[in-house]
PDB file of C-alpha atoms in Angstrom:
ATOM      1  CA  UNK A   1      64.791 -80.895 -64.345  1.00 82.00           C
ATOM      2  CA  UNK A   2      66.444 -83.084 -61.525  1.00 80.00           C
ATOM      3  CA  UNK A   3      67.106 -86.776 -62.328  1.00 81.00           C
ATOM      4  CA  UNK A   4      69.150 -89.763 -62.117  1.00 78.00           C
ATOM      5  CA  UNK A   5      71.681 -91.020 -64.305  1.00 74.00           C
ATOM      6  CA  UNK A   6      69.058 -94.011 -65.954  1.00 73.00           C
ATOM      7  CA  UNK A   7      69.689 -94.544 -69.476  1.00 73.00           C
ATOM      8  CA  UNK A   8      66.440 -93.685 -70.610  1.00 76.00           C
ATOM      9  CA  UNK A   9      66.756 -90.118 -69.726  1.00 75.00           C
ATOM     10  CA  UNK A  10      70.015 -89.824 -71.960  1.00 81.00           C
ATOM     11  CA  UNK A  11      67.883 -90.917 -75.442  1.00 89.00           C
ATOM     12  CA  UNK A  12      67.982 -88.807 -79.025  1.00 91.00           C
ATOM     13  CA  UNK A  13      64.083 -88.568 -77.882  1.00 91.00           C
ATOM     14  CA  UNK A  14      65.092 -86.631 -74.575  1.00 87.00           C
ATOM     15  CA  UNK A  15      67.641 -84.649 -76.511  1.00 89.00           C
ATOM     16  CA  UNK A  16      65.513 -83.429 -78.996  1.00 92.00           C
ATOM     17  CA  UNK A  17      62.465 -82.339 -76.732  1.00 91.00           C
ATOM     18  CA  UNK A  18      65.151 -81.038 -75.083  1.00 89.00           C
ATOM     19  CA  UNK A  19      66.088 -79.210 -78.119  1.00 91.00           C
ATOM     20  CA  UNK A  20      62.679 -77.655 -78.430  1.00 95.00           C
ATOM     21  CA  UNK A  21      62.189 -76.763 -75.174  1.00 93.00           C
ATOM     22  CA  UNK A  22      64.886 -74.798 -74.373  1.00 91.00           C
ATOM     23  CA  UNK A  23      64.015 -73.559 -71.132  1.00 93.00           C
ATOM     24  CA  UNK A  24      64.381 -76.738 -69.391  1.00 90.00           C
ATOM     25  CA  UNK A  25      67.581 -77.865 -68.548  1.00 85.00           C
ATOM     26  CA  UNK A  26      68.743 -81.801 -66.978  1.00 83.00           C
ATOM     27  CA  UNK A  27      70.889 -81.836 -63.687  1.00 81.00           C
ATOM     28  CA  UNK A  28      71.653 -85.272 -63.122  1.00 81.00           C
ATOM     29  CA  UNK A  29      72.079 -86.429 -59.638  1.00 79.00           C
ATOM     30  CA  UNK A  30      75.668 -88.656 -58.957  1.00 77.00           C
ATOM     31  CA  UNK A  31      75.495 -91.895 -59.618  1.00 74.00           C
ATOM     32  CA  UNK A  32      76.310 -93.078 -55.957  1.00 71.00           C
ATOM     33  CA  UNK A  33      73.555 -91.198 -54.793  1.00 71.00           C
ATOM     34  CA  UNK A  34      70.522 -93.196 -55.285  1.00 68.00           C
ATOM     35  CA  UNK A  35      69.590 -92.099 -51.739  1.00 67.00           C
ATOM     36  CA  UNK A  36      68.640 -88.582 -53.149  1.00 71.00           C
ATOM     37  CA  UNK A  37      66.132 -90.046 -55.246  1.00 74.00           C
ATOM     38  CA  UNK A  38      63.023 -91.219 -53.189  1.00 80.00           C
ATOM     39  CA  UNK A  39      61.715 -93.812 -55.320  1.00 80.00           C
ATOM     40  CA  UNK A  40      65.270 -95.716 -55.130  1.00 78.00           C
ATOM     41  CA  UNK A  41      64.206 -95.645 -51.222  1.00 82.00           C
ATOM     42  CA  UNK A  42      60.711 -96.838 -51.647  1.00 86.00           C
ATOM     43  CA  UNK A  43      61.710 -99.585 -53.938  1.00 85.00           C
ATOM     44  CA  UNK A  44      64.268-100.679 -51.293  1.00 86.00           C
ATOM     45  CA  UNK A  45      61.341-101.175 -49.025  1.00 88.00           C
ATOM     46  CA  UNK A  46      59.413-102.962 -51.386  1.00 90.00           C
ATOM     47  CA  UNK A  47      62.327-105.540 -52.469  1.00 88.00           C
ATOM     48  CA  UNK A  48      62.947-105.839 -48.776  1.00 88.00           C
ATOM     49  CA  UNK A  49      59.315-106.523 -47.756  1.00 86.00           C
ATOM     50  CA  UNK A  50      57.900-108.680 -50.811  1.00 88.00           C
ATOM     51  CA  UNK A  51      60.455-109.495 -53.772  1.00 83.00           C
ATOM     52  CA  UNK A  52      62.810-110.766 -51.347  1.00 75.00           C
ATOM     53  CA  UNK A  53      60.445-112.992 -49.083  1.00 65.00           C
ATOM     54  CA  UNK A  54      60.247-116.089 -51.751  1.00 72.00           C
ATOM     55  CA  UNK A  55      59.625-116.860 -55.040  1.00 78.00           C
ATOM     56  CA  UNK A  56      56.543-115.596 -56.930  1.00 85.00           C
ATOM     57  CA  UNK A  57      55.785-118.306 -59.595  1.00 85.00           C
ATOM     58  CA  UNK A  58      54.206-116.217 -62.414  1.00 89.00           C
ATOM     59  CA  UNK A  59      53.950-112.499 -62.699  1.00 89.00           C
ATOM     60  CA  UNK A  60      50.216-112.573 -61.962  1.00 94.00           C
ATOM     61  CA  UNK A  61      51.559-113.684 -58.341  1.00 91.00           C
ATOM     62  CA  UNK A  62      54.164-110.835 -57.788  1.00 90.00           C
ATOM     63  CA  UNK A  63      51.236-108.081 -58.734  1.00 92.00           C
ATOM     64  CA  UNK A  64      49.598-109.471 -56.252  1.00 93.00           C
ATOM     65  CA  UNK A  65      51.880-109.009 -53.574  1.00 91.00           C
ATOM     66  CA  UNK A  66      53.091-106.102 -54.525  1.00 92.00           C
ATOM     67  CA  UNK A  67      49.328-104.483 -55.156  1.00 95.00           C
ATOM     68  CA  UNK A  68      48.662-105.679 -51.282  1.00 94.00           C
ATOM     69  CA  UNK A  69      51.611-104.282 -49.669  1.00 93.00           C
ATOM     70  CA  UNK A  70      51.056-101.224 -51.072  1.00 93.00           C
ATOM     71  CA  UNK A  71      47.593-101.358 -49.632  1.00 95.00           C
ATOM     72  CA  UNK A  72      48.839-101.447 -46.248  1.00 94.00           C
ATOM     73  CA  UNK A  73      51.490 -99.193 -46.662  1.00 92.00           C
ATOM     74  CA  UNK A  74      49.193 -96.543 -48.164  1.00 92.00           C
ATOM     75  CA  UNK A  75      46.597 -97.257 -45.437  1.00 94.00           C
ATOM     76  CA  UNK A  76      49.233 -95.534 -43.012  1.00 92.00           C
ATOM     77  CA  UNK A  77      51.379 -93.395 -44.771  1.00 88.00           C
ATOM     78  CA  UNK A  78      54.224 -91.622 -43.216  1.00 86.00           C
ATOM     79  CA  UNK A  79      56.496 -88.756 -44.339  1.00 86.00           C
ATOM     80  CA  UNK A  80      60.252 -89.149 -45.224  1.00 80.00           C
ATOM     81  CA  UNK A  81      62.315 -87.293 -42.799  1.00 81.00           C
ATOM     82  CA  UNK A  82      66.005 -86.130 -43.498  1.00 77.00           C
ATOM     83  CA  UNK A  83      67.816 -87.237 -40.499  1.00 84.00           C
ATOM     84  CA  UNK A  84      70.920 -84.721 -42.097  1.00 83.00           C
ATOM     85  CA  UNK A  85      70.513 -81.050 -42.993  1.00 85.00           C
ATOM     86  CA  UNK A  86      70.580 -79.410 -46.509  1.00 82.00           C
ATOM     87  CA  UNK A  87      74.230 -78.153 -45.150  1.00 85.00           C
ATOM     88  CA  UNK A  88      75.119 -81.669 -43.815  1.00 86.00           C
ATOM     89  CA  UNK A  89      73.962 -82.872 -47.841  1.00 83.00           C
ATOM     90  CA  UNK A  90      75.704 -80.442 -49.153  1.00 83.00           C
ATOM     91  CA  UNK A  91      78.905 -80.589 -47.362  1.00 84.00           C
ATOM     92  CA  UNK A  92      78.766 -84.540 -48.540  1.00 83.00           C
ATOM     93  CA  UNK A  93      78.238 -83.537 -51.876  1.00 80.00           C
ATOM     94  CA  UNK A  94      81.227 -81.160 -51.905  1.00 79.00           C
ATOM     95  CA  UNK A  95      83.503 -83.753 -50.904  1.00 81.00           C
ATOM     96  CA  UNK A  96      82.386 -86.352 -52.943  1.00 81.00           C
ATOM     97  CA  UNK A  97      82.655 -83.916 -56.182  1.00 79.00           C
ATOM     98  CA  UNK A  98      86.304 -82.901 -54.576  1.00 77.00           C
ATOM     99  CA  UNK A  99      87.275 -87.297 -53.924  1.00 78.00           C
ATOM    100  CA  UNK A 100      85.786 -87.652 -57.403  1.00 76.00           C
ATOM    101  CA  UNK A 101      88.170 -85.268 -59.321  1.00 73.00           C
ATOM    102  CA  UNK A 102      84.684 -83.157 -60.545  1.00 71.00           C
ATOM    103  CA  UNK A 103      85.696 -79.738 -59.463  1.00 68.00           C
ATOM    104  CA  UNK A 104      88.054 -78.847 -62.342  1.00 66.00           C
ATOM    105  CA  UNK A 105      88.482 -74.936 -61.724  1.00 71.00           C
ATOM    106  CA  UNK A 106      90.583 -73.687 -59.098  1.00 74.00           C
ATOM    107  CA  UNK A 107      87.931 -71.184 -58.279  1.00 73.00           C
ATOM    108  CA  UNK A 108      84.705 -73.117 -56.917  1.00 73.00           C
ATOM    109  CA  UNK A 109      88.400 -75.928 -55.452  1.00 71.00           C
ATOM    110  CA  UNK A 110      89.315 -72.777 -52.982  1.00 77.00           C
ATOM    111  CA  UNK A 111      86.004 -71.894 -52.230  1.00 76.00           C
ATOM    112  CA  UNK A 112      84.597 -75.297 -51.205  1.00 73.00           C
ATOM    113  CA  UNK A 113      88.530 -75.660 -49.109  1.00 78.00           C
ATOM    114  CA  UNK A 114      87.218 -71.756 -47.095  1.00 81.00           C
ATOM    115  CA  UNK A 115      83.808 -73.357 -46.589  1.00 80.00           C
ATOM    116  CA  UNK A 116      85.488 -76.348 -45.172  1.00 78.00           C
ATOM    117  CA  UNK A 117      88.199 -74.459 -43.245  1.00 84.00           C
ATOM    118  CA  UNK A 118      85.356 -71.551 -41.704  1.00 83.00           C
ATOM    119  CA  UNK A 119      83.233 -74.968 -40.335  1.00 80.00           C
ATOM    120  CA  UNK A 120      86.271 -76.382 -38.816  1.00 81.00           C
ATOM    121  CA  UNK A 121      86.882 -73.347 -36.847  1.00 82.00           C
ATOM    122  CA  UNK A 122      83.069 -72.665 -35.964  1.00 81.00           C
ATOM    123  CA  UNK A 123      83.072 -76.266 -34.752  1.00 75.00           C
ATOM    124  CA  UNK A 124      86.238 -75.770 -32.175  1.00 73.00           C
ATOM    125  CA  UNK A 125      84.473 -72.770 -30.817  1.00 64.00           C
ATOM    126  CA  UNK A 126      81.209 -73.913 -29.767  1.00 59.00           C
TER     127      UNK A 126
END
């Protein structure tokens, strides 16, 4: 299972499902990467387009906003495009886990410096 760092995924509750479903296993995205997670995106657009706008005086008022911009953004839906490759991703990922101090074994450290070193050579030569 792939998720983000919220606090709610962390509970005793989680951990023992967790603990009777041993199959599954958690992989938690980084915590600066709320851009991975597509929700985090949508509810950027949201915020943007109706929390953001003025003040809703009760609740009642909000859900109503909210209930008809999603209307209209339903009516027309588009898909999410990457604008950056799984490598591009990747490569990000690599170096913030290096800047971060989270590869600990010198192993995967010289493998992600080749990777690094082989792209900056098949860069010069095209």
């Amino acid at each position: 299972l792939v998720m983000d760092n919220y606090a709610t995924h962390k509970t005793d509750l989680v951990k023992r499902w967790l603990l009777r479903h041993p199959r599954f296993h958690i992989h938690f995205t980084p915590t600066t990467a709320s851009w991975l997670n597509l929700v985090e995106s949508f509810f950027s657009i949201v915020e943007q387009n109706v929390t953001k706008r003025g003040v809703h005086r009760s609740t009642l008022a909000l859900e109503k906003d909210i209930r008809a911009f999603l209307k209209v953004h339903n009516d027309d839906p588009k898909p999410y495009r990457w604008t950056k490759t799984a490598d591009q991703i990747l490569d990000g990922l690599r170096r913030y886990c290096e800047n971060a101090g989270l590869v600990r074994d010198e192993r995967t450290r010289r493998v992600m410096q080749r990777k690094r070193a082989d792209k900056a050579r098949s860069t010069k030569t095209h």
